[in-house]
Coordinates of C-alpha atoms in Angstrom, one line a residue:
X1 CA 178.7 107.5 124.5
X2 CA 178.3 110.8 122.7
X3 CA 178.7 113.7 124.6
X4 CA 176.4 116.7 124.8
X5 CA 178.0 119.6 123.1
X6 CA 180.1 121.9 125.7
X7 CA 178.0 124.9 126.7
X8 CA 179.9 128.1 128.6
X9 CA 178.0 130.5 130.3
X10 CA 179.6 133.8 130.8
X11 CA 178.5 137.5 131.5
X12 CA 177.2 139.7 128.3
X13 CA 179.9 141.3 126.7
X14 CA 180.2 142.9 123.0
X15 CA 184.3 142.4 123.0
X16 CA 185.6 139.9 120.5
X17 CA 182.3 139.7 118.7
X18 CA 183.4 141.1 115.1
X19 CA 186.5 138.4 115.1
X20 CA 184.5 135.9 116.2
X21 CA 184.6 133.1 113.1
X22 CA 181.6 130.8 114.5
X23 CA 177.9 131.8 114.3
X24 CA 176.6 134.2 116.6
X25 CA 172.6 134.0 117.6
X26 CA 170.6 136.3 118.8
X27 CA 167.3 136.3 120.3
X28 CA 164.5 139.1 119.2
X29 CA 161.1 139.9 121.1
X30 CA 158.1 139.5 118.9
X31 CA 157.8 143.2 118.9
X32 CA 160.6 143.5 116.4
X33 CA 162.5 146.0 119.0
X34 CA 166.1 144.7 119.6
X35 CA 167.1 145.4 123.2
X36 CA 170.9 146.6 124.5
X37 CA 172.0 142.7 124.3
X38 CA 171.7 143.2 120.6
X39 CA 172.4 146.8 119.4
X40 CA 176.7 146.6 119.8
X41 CA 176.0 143.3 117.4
X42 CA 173.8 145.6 115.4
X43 CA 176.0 148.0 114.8
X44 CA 178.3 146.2 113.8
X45 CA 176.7 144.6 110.6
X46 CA 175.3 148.4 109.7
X47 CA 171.8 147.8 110.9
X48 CA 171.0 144.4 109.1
X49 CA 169.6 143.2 112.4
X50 CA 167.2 145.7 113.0
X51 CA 166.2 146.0 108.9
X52 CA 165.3 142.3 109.8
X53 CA 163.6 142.3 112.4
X54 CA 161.4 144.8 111.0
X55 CA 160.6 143.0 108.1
X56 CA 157.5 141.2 106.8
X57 CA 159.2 137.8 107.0
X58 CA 160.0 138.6 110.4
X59 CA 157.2 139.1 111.3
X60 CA 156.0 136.1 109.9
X61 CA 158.2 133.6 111.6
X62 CA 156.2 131.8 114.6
X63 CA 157.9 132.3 117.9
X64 CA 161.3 129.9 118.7
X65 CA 162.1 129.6 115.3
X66 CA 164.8 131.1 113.3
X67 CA 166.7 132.9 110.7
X68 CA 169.9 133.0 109.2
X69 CA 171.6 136.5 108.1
X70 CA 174.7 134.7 106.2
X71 CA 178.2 136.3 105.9
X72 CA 177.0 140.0 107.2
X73 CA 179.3 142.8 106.4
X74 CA 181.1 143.7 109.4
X75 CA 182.1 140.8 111.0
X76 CA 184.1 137.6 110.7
X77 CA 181.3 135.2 111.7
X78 CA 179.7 132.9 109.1
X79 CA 176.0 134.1 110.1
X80 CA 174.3 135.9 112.1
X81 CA 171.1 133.5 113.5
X82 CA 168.0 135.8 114.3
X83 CA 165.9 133.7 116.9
X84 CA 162.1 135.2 117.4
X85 CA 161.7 134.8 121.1
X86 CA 159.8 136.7 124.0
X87 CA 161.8 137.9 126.9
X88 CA 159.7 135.4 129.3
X89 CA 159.4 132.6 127.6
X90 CA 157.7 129.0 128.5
X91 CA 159.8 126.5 129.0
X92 CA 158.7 124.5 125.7
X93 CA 159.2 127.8 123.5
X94 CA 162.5 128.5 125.3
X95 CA 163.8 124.6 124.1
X96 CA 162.3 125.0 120.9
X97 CA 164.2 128.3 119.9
X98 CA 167.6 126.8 121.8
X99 CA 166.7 123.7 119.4
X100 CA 167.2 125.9 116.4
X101 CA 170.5 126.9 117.8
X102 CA 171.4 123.6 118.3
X103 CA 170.3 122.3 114.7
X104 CA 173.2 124.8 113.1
X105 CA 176.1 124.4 115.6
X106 CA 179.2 124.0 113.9
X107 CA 182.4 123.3 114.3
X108 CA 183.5 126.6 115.1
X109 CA 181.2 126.8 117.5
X110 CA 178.1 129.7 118.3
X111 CA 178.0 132.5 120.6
X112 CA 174.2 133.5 122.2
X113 CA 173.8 136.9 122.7
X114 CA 171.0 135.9 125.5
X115 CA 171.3 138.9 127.9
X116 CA 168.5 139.0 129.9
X117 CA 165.9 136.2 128.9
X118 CA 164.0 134.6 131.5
X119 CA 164.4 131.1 129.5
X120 CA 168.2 131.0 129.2
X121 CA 168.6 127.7 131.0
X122 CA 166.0 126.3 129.2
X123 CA 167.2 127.7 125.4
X124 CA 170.5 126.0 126.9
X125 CA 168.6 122.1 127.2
X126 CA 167.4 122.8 123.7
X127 CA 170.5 123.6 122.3
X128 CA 172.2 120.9 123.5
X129 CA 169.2 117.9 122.7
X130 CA 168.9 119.2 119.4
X131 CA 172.9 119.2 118.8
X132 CA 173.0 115.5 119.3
X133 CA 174.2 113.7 116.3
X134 CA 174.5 109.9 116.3
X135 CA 177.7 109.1 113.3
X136 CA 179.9 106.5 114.8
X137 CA 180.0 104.0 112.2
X138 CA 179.9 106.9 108.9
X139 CA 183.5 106.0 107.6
X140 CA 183.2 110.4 107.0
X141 CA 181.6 111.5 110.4
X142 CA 180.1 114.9 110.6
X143 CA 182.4 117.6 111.9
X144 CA 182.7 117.8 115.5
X145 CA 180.3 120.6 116.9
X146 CA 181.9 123.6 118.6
X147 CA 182.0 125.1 121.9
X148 CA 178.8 127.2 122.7
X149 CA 179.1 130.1 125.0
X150 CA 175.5 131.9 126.2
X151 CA 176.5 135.3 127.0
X152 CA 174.4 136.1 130.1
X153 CA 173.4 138.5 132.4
X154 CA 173.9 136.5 135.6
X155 CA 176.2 133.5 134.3
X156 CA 176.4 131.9 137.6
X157 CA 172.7 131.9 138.4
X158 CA 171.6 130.1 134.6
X159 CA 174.6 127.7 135.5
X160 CA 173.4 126.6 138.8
X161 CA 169.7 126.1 136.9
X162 CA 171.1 124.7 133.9
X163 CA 173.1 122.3 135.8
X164 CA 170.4 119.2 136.7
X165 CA 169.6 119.8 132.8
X166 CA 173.0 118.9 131.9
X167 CA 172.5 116.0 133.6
X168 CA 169.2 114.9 132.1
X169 CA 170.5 116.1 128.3
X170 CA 173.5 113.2 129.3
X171 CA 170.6 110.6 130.3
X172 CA 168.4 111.0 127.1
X173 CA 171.9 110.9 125.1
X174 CA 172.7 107.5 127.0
X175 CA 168.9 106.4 125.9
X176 CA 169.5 107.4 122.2
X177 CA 172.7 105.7 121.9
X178 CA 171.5 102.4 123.0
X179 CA 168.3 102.2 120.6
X180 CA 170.7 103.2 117.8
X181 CA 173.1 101.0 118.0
X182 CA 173.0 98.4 115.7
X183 CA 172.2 94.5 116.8
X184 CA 175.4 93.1 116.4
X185 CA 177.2 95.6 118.2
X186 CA 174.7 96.4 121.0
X187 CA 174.2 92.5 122.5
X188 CA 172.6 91.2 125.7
X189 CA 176.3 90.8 126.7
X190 CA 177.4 94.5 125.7
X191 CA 174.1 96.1 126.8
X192 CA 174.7 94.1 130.5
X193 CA 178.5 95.7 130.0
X194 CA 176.9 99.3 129.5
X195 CA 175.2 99.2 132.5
X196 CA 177.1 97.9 134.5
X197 CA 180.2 100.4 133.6
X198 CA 177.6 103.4 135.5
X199 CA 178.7 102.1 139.1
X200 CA 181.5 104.5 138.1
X201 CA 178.8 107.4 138.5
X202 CA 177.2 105.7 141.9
X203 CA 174.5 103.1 140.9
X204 CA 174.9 99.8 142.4
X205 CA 174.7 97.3 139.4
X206 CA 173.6 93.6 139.6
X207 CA 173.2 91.0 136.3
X208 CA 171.3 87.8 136.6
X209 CA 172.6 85.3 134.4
X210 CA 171.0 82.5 132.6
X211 CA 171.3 80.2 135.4
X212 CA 170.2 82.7 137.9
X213 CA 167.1 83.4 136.1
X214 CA 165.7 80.0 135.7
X215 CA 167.0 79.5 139.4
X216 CA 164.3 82.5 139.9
X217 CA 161.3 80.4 137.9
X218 CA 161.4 83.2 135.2
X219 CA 160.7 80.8 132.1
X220 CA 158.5 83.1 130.0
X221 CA 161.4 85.4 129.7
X222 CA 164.1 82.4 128.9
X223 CA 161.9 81.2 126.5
X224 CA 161.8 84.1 124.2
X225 CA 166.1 84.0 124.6
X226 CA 166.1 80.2 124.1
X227 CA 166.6 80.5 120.0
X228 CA 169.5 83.0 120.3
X229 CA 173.2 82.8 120.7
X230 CA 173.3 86.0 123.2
X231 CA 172.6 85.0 126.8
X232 CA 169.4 86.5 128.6
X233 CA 170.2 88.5 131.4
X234 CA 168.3 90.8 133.6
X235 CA 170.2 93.7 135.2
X236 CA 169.3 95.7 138.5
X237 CA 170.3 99.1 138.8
X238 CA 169.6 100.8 142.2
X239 CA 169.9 104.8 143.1
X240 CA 169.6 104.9 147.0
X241 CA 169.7 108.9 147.3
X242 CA 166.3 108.9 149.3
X243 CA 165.8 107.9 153.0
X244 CA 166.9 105.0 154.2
X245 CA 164.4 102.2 154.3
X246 CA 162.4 104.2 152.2
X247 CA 160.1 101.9 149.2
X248 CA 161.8 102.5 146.2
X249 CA 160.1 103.5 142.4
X250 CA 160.2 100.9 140.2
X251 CA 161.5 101.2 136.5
X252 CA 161.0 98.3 134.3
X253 CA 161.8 98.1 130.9
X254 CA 161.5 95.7 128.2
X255 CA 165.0 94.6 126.3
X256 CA 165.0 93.3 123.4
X257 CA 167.9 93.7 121.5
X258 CA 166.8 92.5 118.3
X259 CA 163.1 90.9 117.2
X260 CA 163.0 89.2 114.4
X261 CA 159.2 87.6 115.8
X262 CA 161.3 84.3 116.4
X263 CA 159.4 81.5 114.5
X264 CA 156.5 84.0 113.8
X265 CA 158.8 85.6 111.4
X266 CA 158.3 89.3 110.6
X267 CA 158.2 90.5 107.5
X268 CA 161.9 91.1 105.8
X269 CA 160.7 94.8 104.8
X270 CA 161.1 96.8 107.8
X271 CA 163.2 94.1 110.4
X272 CA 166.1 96.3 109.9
X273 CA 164.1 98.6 112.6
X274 CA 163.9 96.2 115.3
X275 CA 167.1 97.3 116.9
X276 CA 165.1 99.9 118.6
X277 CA 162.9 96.8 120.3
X278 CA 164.7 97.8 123.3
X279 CA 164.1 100.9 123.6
X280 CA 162.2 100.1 127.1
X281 CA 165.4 99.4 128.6
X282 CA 167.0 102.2 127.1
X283 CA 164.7 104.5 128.8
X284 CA 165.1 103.2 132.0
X285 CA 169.2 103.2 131.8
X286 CA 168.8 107.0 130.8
X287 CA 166.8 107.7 133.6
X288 CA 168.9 106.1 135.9
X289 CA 172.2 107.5 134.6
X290 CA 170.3 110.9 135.1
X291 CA 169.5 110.1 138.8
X292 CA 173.1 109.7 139.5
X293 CA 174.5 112.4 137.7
X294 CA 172.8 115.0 139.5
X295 CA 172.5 112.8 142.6
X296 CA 168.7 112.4 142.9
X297 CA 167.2 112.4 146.5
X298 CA 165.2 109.5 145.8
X299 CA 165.0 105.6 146.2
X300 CA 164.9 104.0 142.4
X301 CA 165.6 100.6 141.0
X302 CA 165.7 99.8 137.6
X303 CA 165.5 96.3 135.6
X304 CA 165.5 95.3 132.8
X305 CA 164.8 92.3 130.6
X306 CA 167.9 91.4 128.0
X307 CA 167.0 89.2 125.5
X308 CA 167.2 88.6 121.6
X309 CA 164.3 86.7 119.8
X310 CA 165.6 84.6 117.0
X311 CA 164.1 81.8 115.3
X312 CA 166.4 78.6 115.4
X313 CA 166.1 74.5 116.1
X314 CA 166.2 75.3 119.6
X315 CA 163.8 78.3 119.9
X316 CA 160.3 78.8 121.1
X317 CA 157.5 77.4 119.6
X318 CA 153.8 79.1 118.8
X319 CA 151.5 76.4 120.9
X320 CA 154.2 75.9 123.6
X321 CA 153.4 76.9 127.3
X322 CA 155.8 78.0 129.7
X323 CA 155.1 78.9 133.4
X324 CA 156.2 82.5 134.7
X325 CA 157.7 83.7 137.8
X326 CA 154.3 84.4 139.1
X327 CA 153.0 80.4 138.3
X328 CA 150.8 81.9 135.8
X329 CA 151.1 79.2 132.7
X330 CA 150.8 81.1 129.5
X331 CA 149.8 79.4 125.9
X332 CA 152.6 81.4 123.7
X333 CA 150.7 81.5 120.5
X334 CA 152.4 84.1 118.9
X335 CA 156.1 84.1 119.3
X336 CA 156.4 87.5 118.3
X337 CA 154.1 88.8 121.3
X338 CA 157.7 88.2 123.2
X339 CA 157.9 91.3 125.3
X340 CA 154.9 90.8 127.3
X341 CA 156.5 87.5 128.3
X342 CA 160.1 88.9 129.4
X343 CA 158.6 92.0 131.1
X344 CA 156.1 89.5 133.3
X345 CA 158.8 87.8 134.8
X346 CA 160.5 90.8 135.7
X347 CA 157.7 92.9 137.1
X348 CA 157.0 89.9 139.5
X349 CA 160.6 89.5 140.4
X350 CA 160.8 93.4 140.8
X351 CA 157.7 93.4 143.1
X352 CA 158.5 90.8 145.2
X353 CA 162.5 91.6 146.1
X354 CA 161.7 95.5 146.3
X355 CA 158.3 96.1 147.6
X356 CA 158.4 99.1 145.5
X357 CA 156.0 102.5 146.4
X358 CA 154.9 102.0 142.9
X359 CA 155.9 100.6 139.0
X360 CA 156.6 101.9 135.9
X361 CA 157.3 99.5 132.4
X362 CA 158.2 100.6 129.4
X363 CA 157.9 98.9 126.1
X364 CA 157.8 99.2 122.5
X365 CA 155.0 96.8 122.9
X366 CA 152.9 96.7 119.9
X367 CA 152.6 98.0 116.6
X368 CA 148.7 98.5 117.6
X369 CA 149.4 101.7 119.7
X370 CA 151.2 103.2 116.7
X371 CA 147.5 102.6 114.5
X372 CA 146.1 104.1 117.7
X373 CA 148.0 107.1 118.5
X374 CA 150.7 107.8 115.5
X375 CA 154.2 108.7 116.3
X376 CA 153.1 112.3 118.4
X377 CA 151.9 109.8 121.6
X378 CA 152.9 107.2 123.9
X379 CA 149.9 104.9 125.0
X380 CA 149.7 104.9 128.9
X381 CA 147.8 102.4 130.9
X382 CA 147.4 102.3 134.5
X383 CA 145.3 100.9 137.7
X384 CA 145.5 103.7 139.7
X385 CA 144.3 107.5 138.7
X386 CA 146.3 109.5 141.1
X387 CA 149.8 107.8 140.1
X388 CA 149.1 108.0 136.0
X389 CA 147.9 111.5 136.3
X390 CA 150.4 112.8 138.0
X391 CA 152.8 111.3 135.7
X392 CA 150.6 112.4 132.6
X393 CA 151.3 116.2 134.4
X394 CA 154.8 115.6 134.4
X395 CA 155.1 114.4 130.2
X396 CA 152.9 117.7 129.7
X397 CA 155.5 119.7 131.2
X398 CA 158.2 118.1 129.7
X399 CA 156.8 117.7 126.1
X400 CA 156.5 114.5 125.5
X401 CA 152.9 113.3 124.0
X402 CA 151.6 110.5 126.4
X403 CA 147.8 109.7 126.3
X404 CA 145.9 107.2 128.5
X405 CA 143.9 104.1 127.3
X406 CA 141.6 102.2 129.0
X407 CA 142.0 99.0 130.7
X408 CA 138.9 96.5 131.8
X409 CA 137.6 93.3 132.9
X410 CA 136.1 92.8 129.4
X411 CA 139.3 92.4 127.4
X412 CA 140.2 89.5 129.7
X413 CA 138.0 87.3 127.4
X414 CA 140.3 87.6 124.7
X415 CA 143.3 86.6 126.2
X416 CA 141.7 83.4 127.6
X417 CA 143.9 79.9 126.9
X418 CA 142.1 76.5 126.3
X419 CA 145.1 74.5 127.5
X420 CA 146.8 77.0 130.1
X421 CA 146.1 80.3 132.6
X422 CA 146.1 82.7 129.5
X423 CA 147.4 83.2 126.1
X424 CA 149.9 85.5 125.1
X425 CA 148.3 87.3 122.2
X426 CA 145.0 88.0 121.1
X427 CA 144.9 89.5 117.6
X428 CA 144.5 92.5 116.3
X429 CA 141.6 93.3 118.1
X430 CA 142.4 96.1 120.9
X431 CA 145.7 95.2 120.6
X432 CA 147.5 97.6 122.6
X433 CA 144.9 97.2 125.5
X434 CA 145.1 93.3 125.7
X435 CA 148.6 93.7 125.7
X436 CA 148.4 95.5 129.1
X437 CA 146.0 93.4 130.1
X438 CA 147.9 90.8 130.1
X439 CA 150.8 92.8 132.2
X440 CA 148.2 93.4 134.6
X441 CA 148.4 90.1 135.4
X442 CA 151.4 90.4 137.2
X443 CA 151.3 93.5 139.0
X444 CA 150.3 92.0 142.7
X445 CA 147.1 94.0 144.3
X446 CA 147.4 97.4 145.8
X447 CA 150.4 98.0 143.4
X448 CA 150.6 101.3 141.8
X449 CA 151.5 100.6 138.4
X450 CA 151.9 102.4 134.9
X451 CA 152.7 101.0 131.4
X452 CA 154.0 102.8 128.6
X453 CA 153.8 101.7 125.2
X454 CA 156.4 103.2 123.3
X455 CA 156.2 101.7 120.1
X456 CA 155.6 104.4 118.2
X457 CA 157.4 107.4 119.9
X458 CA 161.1 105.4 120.8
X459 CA 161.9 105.9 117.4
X460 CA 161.2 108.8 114.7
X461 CA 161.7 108.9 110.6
X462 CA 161.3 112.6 111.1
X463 CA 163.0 114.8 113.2
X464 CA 161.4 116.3 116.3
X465 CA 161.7 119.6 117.4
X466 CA 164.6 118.5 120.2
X467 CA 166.2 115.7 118.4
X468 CA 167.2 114.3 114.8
X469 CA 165.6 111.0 113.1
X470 CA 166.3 108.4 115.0
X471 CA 166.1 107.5 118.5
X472 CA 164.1 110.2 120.9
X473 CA 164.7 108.7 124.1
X474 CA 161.3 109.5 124.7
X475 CA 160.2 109.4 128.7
X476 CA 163.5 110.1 130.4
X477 CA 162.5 113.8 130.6
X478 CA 158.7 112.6 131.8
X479 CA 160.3 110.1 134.0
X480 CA 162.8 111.8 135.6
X481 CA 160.0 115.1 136.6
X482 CA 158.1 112.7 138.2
X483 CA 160.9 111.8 140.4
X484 CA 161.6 114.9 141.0
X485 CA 158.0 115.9 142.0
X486 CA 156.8 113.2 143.5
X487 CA 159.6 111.4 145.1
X488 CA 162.8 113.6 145.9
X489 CA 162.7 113.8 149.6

């Protein structure tokens, strides 16, 4: 997987600065004053830090962003990156001005001339999300980046802060490689590989195999697999770091490793995108790999649904009807309304083995929630107030746009089957909303449960201020606070 770039933290020191051949960054209160963590450096290039930072267009940069002071007289280094940041800063300006950092890194690497600066830690998650670049399979890669060292005023102190951060920047890495990978390389066999390689790091790892599954009754998810040459699985991961006999959280996340809407055939303009279809499933890998890494005092299981829809002779049929996990029949009139079907089977399944406190899916559901909601939000659905808002607290404080949408009897109407229980799509009327709906079917009563439709925030054509186009890995951050708020014992 890639690696987050190496960060050192060590104690604030001037010595080696005017050899130093990387870029050196340096962060500037608002008031324009540069304090003792930037004068030696100052000095050094004759003032040009202070002539800047007293300048119009200093004063006219918004706070976390930065400047570039290229090949200064006076020292080796290729730049000299002026970053306009207050001394106690929140933790969202503090990632957005480590994020500018991390944009430029190099392969000779960037010293911080931090000092002081109550968002050190923070600048330091910033840095190393924003550094992440995804160029496997460019026959000319991008140069490696190079070390980063944060010069400090209490090194051991940010480290110890910093530390669960490292952890999480290596789960939302983990999440972005998956949706990025390309179909043929990232199958239900390979993704099922993936996961399973992370008992190294403590999870237990189970896969359900084809025969397993329909051993289970979990025909709506083998029927949207049944047209494709990659196996269905579904894979249990489980972080026991909680009390014993403790409920576990349940993370569910929809896998589909490529959509091509099966005999519904998308359109050819755009397919090329659903790789990213399961970027549910990436989400919940990430945030389990983070559990483990910095050893989460909390009970969590994660499954997930890996499947590939494909049209073929043998594949699903719009009009068929299949009967889930639950015994709920379902009309599948739209073939490409597949995730609902795989992620039914495996909330039931999760629900009945686990018994879980409460459950979370994540899908890149529908292309309705983007017309809703843009890229800048996930669309979140819930039954029960208490659990959605605390986790809408915990995306606020991580960053991540989430906004809720309503569920109600009403939109039942429109998911109503002539010939079975209920139908699978219903139109482009309230998409989104039906969709969940139609999950809430199988989430048993007095079950806390979320759902997250990710279709429009898993994967970006711009960057975002923590990560490149591409794959976000949008909710491990959200996911992993709530954990930690809610659940760590």
């Amino acid at each position: 997987m890639t690696s987050p770039v190496a960060i050192h933290f060590r104690e604030m020191s001037s010595e080696g600065l005017a050899a130093f051949e990387g870029r050196i960054a340096v962060l500037i209160d608002p008031s324009g004053k540069p304090d003792s963590t930037v004068r030696p450096l100052n000095r050094l290039v004759k003032g040009a830090i202070e002539r800047f930072a007293s300048s119009e267009a200093f004063e006219k940069m918004k706070p976390g962003d930065a400047v570039d002071l290229a090949w200064p007289a006076g020292i080796t280094a290729e730049a000299v990156q002026v970053v306009k940041l207050p001394r106690k800063p929140e933790a969202a300006l503090a990632r957005k001005a480590g994020a500018a950092i991390g944009r430029a890194v190099g392969p000779k690497g960037v010293t911080v001339l931090v000092g002081g600066n109550g968002g050190a830690a923070e600048l330091s998650f910033g840095l190393a999300l924003r550094a992440y670049d995804f160029g496997l399979y460019k026959s000319e890669p991008a140069a490696e980046r190079g070390v980063v060292t944060l010069m400090v005023a209490d090194p051991e102190k940010v480290a110890a802060t910093a530390q669960p951060m490292a952890a999480l920047a290596e789960g939302v890495f983990f999440t972005r490689d998956l949706v990025n990978e390309p179909a043929n390389v990232l199958t239900t066999t390979d993704f099922a590989a993936r996961l399973a390689a992370m008992q190294e790091i403590g999870l237990d790892v189970e896969i359900l195999e084809e025969a397993d599954l329909a051993d289970l009754g979990m025909r709506a998810l083998l029927g949207v697999g049944q047209g494709s040459e990659s196996p269905s699985k579904v894979v249990v991961m489980h972080w026991r770091g909680g009390e014993a006999g403790t409920s576990p959280l349940a993370l569910v996340g929809k896998g589909v490793v490529f959509d091509t809407g099966g005999i519904s055939l998308k359109p050819g303009a755009g397919m090329e995108e659903m790789t990213m279809d399961m970027g549910g499933a990436g989400v919940v890998a990430g945030v389990m790999r983070t559990l483990a890494l910095r050893k989460a005092k909390a009970n969590v299981v994660g499954l997930v649904g890996l499947v590939e829809n494909m049209p073929d002779g043998k594949a699903q049929r719009p009009g068929d009807v299949v009967k889930s996990k639950r015994g709920v029949t379902i009309e599948v009139n739209n073939t490409d309304a597949e995730g609902r079907l795989v992620l039914a089977d495996v909330l039931w399944y999760a629900q009945e083995r686990f018994q879980p406190s409460g459950i979370i899916d994540l899908a890149t559901l529908t292309g309705a929630v983007i017309v809703a909601l843009g890229h800048e939000m996930t669309g979140v659905f819930s039954n029960d107030d208490d659990f959605c808002e605390a986790f809408l607290a915990a995306a606020k404080a991580e960053g991540e746009g989430a906004w809720r949408l309503p569920l109600g009897e009403g939109y039942d109407r429109l998911i109503r089957s002539n010939i079975a229980d209920i139908k699978n799509s219903a139109g482009r009327e309230a998409g989104s909303v039906t969709a969940a709906q139609f999950l809430r079917r199988f989430i048993a009563e007095g079950t806390p449960w979320i759902h997250l439709d990710i279709a429009g925030t898993a994967h970006v054509k711009r960057e975002t201020t923590v990560g490149p186009k591409g794959a976000t890995g949008w909710g491990v951050m959200s996911l992993d606070r709530l954990i930690r708020d809610r659940y760590e014992s």
